[in-house]
Coordinates of C-alpha atoms in Angstrom, one line a residue:
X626 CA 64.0 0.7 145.3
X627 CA 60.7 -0.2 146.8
X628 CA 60.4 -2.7 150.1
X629 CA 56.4 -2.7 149.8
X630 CA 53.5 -1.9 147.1
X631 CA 51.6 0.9 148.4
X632 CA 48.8 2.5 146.8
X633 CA 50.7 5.2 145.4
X634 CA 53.1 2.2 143.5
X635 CA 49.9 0.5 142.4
X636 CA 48.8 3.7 140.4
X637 CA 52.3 3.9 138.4
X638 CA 52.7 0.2 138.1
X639 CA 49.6 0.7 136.2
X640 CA 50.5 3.7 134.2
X641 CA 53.5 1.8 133.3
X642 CA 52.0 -1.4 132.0
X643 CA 49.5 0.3 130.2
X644 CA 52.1 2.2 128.7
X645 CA 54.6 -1.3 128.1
X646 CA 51.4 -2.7 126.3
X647 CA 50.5 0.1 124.2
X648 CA 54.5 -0.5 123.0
X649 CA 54.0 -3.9 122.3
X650 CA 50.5 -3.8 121.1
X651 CA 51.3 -4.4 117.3
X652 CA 53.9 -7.4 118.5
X653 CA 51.0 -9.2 120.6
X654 CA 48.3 -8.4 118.1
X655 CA 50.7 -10.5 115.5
X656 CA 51.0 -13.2 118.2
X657 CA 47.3 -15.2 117.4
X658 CA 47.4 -18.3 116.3
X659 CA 44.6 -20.3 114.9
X660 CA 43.8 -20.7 111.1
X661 CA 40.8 -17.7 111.9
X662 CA 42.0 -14.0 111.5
X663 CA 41.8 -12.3 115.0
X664 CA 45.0 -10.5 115.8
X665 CA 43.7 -8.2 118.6
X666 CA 44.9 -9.9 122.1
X667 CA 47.5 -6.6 122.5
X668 CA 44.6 -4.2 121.4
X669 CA 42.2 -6.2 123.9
X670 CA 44.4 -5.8 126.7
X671 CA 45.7 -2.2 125.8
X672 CA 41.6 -1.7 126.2
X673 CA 41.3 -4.0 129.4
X674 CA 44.1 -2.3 131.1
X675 CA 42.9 1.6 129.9
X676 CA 39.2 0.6 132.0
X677 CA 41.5 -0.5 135.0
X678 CA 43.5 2.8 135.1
X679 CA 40.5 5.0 134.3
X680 CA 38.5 3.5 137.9
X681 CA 42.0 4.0 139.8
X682 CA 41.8 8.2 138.2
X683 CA 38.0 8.1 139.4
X684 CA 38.0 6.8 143.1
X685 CA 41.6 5.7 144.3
X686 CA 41.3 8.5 147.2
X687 CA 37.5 7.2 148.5
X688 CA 38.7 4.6 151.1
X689 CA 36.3 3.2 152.9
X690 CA 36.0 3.6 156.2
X691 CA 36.5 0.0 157.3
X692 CA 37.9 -2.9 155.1
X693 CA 40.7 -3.4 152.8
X694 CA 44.1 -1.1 152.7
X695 CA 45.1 1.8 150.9
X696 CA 46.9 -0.7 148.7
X697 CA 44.3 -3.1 148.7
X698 CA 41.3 -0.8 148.4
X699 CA 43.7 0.5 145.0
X700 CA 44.4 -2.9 143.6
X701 CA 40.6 -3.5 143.9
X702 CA 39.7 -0.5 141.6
X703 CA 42.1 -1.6 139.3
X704 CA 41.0 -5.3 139.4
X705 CA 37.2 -4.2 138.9
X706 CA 37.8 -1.6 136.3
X707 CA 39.8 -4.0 134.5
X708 CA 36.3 -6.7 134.9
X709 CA 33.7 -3.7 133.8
X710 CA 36.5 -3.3 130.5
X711 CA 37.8 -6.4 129.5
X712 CA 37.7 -7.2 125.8
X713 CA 38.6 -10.7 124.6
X714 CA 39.7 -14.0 126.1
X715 CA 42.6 -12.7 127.5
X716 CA 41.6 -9.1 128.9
X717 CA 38.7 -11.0 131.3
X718 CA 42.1 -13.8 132.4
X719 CA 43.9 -10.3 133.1
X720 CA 40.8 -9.3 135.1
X721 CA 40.8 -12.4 137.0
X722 CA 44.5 -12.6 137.8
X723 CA 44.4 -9.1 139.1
X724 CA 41.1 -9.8 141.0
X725 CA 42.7 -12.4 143.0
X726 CA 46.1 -10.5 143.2
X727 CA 44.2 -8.1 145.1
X728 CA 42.0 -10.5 147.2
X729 CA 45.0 -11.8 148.7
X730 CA 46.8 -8.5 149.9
X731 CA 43.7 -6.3 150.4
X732 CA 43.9 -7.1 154.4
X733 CA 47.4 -7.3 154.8
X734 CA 49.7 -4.2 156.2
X735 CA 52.3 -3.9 153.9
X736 CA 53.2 -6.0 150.4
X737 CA 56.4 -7.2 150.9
X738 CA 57.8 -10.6 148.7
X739 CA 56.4 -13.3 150.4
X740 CA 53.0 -11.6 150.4
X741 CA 53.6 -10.6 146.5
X742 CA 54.5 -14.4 145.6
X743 CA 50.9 -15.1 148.0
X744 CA 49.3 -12.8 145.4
X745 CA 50.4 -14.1 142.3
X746 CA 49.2 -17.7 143.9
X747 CA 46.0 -16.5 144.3
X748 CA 45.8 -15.1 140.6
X749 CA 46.7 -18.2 139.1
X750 CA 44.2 -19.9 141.0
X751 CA 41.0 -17.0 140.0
X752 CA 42.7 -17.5 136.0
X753 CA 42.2 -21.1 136.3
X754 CA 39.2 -21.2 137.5
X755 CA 37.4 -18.5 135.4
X756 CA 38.5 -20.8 132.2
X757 CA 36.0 -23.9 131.6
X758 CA 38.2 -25.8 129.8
X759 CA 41.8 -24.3 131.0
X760 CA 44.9 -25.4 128.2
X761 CA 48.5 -25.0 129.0
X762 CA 51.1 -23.0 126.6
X763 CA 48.8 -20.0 127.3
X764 CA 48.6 -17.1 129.7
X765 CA 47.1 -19.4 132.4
X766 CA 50.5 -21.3 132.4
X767 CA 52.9 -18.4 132.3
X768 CA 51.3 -17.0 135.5
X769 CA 51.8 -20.2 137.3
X770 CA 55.3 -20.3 136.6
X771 CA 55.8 -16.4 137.6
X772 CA 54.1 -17.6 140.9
X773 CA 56.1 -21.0 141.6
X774 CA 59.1 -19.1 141.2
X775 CA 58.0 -16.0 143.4
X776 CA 56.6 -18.8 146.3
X777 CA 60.2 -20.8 145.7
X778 CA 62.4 -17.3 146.4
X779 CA 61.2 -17.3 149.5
X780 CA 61.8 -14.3 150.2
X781 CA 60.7 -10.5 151.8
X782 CA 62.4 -8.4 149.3
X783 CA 60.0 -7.4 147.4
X784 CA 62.3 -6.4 144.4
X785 CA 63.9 -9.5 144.5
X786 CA 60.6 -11.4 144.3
X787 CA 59.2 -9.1 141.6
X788 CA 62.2 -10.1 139.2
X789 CA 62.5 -14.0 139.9
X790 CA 58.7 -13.9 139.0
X791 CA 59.3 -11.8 135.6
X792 CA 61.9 -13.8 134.6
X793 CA 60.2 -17.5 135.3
X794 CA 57.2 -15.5 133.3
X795 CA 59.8 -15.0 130.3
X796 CA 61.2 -18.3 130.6
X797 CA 57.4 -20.2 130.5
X798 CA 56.1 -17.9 128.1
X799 CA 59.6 -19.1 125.6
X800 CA 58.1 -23.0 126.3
X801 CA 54.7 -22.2 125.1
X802 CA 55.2 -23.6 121.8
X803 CA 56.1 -27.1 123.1
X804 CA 53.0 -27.3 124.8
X805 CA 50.8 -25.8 122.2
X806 CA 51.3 -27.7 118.6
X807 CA 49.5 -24.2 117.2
X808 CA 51.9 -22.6 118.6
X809 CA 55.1 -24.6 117.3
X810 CA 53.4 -24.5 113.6
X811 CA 53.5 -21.0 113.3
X812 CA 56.6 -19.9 115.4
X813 CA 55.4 -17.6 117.5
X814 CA 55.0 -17.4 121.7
X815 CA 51.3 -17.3 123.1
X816 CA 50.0 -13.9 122.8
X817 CA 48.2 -13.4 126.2
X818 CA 51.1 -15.1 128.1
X819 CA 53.2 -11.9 126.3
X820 CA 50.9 -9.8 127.6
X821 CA 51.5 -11.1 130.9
X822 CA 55.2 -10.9 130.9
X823 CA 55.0 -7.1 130.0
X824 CA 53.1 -6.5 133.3
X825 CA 55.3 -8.3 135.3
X826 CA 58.2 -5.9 134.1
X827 CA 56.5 -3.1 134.4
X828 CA 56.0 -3.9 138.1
X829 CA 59.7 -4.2 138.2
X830 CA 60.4 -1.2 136.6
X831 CA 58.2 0.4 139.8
X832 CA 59.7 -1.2 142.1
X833 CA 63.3 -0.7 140.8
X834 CA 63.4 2.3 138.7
X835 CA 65.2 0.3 136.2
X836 CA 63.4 -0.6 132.7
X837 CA 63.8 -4.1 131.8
X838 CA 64.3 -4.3 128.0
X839 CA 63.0 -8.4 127.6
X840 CA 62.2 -8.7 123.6
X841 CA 60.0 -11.6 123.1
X842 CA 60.9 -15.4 122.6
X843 CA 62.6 -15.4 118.9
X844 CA 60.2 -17.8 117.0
X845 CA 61.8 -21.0 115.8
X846 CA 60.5 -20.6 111.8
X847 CA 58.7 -17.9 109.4
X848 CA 55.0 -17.2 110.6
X849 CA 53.6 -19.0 107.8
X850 CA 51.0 -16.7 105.2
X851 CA 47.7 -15.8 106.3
X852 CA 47.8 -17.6 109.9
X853 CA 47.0 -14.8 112.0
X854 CA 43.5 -15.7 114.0
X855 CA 42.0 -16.0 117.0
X856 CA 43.4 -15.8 120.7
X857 CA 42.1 -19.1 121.6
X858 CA 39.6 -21.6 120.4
X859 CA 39.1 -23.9 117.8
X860 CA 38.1 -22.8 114.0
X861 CA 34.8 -24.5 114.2
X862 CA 33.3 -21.5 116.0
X863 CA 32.3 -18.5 113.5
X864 CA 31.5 -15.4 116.3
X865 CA 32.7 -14.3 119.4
X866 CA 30.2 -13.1 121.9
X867 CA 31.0 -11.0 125.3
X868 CA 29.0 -9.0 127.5
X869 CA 28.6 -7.8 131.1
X870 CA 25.8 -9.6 132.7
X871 CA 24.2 -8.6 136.1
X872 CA 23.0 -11.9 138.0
X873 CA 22.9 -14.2 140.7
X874 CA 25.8 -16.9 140.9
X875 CA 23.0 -19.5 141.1
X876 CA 22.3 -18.4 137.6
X877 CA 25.6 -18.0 136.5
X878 CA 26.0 -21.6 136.9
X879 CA 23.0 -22.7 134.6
X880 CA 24.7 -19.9 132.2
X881 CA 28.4 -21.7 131.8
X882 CA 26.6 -25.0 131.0
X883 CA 24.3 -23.3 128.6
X884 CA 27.3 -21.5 126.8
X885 CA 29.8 -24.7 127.3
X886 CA 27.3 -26.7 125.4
X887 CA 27.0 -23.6 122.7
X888 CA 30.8 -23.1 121.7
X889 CA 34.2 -23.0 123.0
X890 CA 36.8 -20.1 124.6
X891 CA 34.4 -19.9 127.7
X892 CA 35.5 -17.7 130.1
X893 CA 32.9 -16.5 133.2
X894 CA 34.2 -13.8 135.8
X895 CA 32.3 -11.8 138.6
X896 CA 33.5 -9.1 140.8
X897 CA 32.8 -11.3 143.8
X898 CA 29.7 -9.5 145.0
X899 CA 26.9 -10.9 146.5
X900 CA 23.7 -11.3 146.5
X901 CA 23.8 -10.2 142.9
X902 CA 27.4 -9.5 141.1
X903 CA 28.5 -8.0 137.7
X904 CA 29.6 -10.6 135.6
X905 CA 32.2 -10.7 132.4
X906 CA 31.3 -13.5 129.5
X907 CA 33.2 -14.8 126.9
X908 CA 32.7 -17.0 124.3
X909 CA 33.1 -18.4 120.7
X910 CA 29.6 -19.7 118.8
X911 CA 27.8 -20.4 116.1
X912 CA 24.7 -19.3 116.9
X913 CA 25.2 -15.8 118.7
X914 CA 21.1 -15.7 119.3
X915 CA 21.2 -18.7 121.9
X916 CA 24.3 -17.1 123.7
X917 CA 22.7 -14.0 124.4
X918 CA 19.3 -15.4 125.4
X919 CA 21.6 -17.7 128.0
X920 CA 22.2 -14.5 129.5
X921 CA 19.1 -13.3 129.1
X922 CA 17.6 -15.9 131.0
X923 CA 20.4 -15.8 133.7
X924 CA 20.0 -12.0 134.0
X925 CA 20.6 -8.9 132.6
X926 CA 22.9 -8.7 129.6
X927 CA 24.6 -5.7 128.6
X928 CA 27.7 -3.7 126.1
X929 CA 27.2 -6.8 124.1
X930 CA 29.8 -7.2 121.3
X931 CA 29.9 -9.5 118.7
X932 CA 32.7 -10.3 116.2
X933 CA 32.4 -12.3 113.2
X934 CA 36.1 -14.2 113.0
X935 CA 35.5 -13.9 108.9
X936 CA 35.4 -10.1 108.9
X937 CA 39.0 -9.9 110.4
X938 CA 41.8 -10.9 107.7
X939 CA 44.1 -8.7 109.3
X940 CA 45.1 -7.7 112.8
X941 CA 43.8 -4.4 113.7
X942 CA 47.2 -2.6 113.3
X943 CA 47.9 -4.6 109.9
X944 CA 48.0 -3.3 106.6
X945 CA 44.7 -2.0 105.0
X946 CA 43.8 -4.5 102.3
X947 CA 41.2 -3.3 99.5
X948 CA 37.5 -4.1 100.2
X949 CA 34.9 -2.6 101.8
X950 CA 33.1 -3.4 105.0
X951 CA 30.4 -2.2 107.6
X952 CA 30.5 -0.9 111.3
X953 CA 27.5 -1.1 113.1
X954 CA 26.9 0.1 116.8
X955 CA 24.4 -1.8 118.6
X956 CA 22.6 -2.0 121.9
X957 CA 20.7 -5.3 122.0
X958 CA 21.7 -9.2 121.6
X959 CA 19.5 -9.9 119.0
X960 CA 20.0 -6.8 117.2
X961 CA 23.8 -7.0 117.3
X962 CA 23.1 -10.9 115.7
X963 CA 21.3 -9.2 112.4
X964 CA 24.0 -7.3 112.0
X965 CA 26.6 -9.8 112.1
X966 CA 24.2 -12.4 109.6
X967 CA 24.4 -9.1 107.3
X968 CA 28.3 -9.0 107.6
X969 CA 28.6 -6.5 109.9
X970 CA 31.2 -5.4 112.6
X971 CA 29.6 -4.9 115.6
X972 CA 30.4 -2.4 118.1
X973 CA 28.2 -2.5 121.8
X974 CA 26.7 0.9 122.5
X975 CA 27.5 4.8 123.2
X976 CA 31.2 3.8 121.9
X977 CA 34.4 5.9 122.6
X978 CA 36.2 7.5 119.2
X979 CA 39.0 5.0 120.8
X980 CA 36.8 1.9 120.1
X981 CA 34.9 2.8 116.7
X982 CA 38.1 3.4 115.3
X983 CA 39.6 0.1 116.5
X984 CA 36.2 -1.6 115.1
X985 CA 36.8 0.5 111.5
X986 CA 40.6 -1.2 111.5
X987 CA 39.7 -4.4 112.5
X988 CA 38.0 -4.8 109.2
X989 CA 41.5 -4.4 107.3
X990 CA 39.2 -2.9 104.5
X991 CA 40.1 -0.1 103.1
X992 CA 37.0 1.4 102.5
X993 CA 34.2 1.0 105.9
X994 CA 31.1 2.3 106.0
X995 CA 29.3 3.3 110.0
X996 CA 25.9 3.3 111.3
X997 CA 25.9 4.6 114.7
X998 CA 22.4 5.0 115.3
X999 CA 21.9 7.5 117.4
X1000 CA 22.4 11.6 117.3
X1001 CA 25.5 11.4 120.0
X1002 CA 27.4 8.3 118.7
X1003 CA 27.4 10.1 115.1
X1004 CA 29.4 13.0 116.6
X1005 CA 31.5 10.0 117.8
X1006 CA 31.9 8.0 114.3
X1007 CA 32.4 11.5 112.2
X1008 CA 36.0 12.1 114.9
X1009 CA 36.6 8.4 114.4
X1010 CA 36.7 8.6 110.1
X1011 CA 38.8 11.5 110.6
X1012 CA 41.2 9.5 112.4
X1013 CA 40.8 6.5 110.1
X1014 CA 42.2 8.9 107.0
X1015 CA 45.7 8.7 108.7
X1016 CA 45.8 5.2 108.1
X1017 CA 44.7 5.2 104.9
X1018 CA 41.2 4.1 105.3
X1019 CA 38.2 6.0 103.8
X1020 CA 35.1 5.7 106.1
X1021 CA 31.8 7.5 105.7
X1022 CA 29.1 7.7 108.1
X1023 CA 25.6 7.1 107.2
X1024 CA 23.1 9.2 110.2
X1025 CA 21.2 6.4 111.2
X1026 CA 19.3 7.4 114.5
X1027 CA 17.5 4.0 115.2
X1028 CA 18.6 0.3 114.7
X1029 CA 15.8 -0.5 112.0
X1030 CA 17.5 2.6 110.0
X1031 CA 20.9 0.4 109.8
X1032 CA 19.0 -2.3 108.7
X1033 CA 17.3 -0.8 105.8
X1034 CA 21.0 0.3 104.9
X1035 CA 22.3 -2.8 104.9
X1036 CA 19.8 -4.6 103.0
X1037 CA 20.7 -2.1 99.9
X1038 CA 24.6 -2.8 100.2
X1039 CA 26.1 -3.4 96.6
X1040 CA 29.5 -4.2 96.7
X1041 CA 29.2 -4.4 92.5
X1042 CA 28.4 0.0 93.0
X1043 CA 31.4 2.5 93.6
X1044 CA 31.8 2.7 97.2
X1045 CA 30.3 6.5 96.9
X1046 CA 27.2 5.1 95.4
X1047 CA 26.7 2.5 97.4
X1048 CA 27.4 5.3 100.9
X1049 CA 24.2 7.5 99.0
X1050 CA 22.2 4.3 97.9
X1051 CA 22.1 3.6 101.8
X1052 CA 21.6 6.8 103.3
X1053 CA 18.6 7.1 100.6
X1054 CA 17.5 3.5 102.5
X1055 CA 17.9 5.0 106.0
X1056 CA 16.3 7.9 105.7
X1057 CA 13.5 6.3 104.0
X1058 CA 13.0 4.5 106.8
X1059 CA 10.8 5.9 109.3
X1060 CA 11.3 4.7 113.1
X1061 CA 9.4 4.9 116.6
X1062 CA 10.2 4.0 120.0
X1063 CA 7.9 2.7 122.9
X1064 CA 9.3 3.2 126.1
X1065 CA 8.0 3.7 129.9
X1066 CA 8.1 7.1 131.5
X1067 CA 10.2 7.1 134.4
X1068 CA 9.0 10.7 135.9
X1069 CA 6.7 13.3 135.0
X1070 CA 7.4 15.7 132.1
X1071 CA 5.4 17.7 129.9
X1072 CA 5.6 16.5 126.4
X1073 CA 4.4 17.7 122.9
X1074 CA 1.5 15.1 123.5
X1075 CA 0.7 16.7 126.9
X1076 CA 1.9 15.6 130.1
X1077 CA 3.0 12.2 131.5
X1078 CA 3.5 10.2 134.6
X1079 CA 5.7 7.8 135.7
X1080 CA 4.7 4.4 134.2
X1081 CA 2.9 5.8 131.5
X1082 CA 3.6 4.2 128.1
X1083 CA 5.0 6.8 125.8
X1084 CA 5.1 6.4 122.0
X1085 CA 8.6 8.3 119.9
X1086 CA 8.1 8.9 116.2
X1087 CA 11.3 10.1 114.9
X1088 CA 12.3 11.4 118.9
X1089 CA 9.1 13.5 119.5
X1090 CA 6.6 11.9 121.9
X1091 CA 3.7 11.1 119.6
X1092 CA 1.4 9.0 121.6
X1093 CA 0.9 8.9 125.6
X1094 CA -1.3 5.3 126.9
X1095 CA -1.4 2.8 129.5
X1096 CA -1.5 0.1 127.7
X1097 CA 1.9 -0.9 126.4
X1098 CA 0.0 -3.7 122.8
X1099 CA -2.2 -0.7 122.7
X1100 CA -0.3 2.5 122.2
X1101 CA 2.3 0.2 120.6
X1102 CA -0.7 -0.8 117.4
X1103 CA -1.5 2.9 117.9
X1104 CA 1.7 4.3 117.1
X1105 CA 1.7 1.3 114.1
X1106 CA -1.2 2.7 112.6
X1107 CA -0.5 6.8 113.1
X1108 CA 2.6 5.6 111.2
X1109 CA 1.4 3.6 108.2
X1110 CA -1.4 6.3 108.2
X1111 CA 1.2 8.2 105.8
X1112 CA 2.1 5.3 103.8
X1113 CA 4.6 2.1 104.1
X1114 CA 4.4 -1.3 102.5
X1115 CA 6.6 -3.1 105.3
X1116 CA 6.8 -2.9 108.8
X1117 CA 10.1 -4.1 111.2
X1118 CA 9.7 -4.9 114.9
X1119 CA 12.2 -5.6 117.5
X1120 CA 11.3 -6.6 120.7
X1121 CA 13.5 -5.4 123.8
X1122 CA 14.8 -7.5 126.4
X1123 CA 11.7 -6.1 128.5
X1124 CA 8.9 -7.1 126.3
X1125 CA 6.3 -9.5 127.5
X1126 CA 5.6 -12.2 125.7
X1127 CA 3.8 -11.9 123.0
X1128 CA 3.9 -8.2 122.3
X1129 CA 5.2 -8.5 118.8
X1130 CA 2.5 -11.3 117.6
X1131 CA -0.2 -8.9 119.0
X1132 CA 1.0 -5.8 117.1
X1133 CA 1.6 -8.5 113.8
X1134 CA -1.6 -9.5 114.0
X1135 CA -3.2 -6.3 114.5
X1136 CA -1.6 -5.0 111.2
X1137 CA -2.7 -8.1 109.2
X1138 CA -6.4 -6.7 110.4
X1139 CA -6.0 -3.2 109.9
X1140 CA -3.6 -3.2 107.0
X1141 CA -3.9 -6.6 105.3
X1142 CA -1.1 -5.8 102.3
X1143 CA 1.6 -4.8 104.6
X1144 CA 4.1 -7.0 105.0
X1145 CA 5.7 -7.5 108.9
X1146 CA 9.0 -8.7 110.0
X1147 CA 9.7 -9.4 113.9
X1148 CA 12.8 -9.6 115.6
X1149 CA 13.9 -10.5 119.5
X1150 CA 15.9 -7.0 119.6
X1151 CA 17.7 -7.7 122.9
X1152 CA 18.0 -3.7 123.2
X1153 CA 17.3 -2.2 126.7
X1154 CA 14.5 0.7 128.0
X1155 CA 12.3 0.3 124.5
X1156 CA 9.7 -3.1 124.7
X1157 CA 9.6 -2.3 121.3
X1158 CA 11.5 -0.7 118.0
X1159 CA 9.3 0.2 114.7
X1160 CA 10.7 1.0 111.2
X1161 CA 8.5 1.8 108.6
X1162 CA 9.3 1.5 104.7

């Protein structure tokens, strides 16, 4: 038995709830509710909860030399860990309860009952107010009940605490459906609130040393057919959008009302740091352009992930069903936004095996097909369809290198071909497609095109340096032209998130001069370093 929560219990109560979560993962994934297919609240917090124990493995032993505790500089790592790694609605709550857990005890000597029941106060109170539009018969209301019961024990034994606030967790999680009518129609408990209670026994079992076996609420009726869906939300809201944003919480503000007026599921969390702060953003839209230019404009967006709702008819540890389907990775708002108009599951960039092969069984197709598009994330996506053949699914990786490579891929796709053909018909595409990269040189280096310095523009055909200017319109129509030099009939751009204005409707109107029967698509790529991406077909 354990009187306080050092640092050393903050380690293995996280260890253990990671573990209690990866148990349960499948029984919380089955948990979603909504007439949408989502199913992935126990993968998302399994993913949440794996960030927040990696940052404890990294730096729990660099305590600063003044501020917060042992425990508190711990519980702070785990907290902003769990922020950096959240994945859905409820992994960024998760992020926000443990955030304020930890605000609450960082300064305080030891962690005993009353100062746990303090904690779980302040929790509830950062879930609540992450959430714009906060509903009860969900995670947010399970917390508050474990914390009213922890504040009524009153109380300094901290294992004492710990288990009145487990079991009022259990006990508000079994009410959810009374509050939620979702919830009662298809006779399950709220998912995230499950999630939730699994923590809170796991931090018993620390504290303890005794395993607390607490099934979950028995539901009321069969789970009616084909009702699995998203974690929150309404069904009028196609895509779900989330990326880390780095801003000012002046413009964080103009960011909730732009995405409040946008969609639904809205969910905004920072790591409390001034004058500029690392941001987590959820939300379900329609139109998944506008929600990443909201964070565009508010700051800098990045490991953007979008998910179309359609694309997931079964929960990610569900049976495979036949079909086929598409995993693309993608660095880039607008970029990730083609490929979800083509049908596409996207993945945010330089993936983990972990995370393709989650994206691959999201699909529930039996047959997937990945563009990672670039040399190291193939490496990643060929260990992830290995994996993907113990659960039946047959994936093959097209070697895309470049973003307009996918998309020459994907405009071939023939679901009417056998899957084989249809894997050669878009490598064929891909590799047909020829692609450059303007970036900025950042240092000097001595490059097949001679030497550079740093702000130099340099122009990549194919990853070689081709081109070296100073003017970024120039050297990018100059690397336009070296390329159409050796043929093309059609010419993609996509403008980074760095771009000036205007850059593409320079370099379109430069080909219409030089090369009047070529046809030019632009596109606001969103992707970081490169001002500009070029395919050539």
């Amino acid at each position: 038995m354990l009187d306080t929560l050092d640092a050393a219990a903050v380690r293995r109560w996280c260890a253990s709830g990671l573990a209690a979560l990866k148990r349960h993962q499948g029984e919380i994934d089955q948990l979603n509710v909504y007439p949408v297919p989502d199913g992935d609240t126990g993968t998302n917090l399994v993913l949440t909860l794996t960030s927040a124990q990696q940052a404890l493995a990294m730096d729990l032993d660099t305590l600063p030399d003044s501020g917060p505790t042992a425990h508190g500089h711990a519980l702070r790592l785990m907290a902003q860990g769990a922020l950096l790694g959240a994945r859905g609605n409820s992994g960024v709550i998760l992020s926000q309860i443990l955030r304020g857990f930890a605000d609450q005890v960082a300064g305080v000597p030891a962690v005993r009952g009353r100062e746990l029941a303090a904690a779980l106060r302040s929790g509830t109170a950062a879930a609540y107010t992450a959430v714009s539009r906060p509903v009860e018969g969900t995670v947010l209301t399970v917390v508050a009940a474990a914390a009213a019961a922890a504040e009524g024990a009153d109380s300094d034994d901290l294992p004492t605490v710990a288990g009145v606030a487990a079991r009022a967790a259990a006990e508000a999680l079994a009410r959810t459906p009374e509050q939620l009518p979702a919830l009662a129609r298809a006779g399950v408990v709220d998912a995230g609130g499950r999630g939730l209670c699994v923590l809170l026994d796991a931090l018993v079992e620390v504290l303890t040393g005794e395993r607390t076996a607490r099934p979950a609420p028995t539901p009321r009726s069969a789970r009616p057919a084909a009702t699995v869906a998203r974690e929150t939300g309404s069904d009028e809201y196609a895509y779900e959008v989330q990326f880390l944003l780095d801003a000012r919480p002046e413009a964080v503000a103009g960011l909730r009302r732009a995405l409040d007026a946008l969609g639904d599921s809205l969910v905004v969390v920072g790591d409390g740091r001034e004058p500029e702060g690392t941001w987590n953003v959820h939300v379900h839209v329609n139109d998944v352009g506008a929600a990443v230019e909201a964070g565009v404009v508010a700051g800098r967006p990045y490991r953007i992930s979008v998910t179309r709702f359609a694309d997931q008819s079964e929960s990610p540890s569900g049976p495979v069903v036949a079909g086929r389907a598409a995993v693309v990775v993608a660095t880039g708002g607008g970029i990730a936004d083609l490929f979800a108009a083509e049908g596409a599951t996207v993945v945010p960039g330089n993936p983990s095996t972990g995370e393709l092969l989650d994206a691959v069984r999201s699909t529930g197709a039996a047959r997937v097909v990945v563009l990672p598009n670039d040399a190291n994330t193939e490496a990643v996506a060929s260990a992830a369809a290995r994996e993907a053949h113990r659960y039946g699914i047959k994936v093959s990786v097209v070697p895309t290198r470049s973003p307009v490579q996918a998309l020459a891929a994907l405009a071939v796709r023939d679901g009417d071909r056998r899957f084989e053909d249809d894997v050669i018909a878009m490598a064929e595409a891909a590799g047909a497609c020829r692609y450059a990269e303007v970036c900025h040189a950042s240092r000097e280096a001595l490059t097949v095109a001679g030497p550079c310095r740093p702000g130099d523009v340099l122009a990549l055909v194919e990853g070689e340096v081709h081109l070296i200017g100073t003017d970024l319109t120039d050297t990018c129509a100059a690397v336009v032209d070296r390329m159409l030099g050796g043929g093309g009939e059609m010419v993609t751009l996509l403008a980074g998130v760095d771009a000036p204005a205007g850059l593409t409707d320079a370099v379109r109107a430069h080909v219409a001069r030089r090369w009047p029967f070529v046809e030019v698509h632009a596109y606001p790529g969103g992707q970081p370093f490169y001002p500009l991406l070029v395919g050539i077909e």
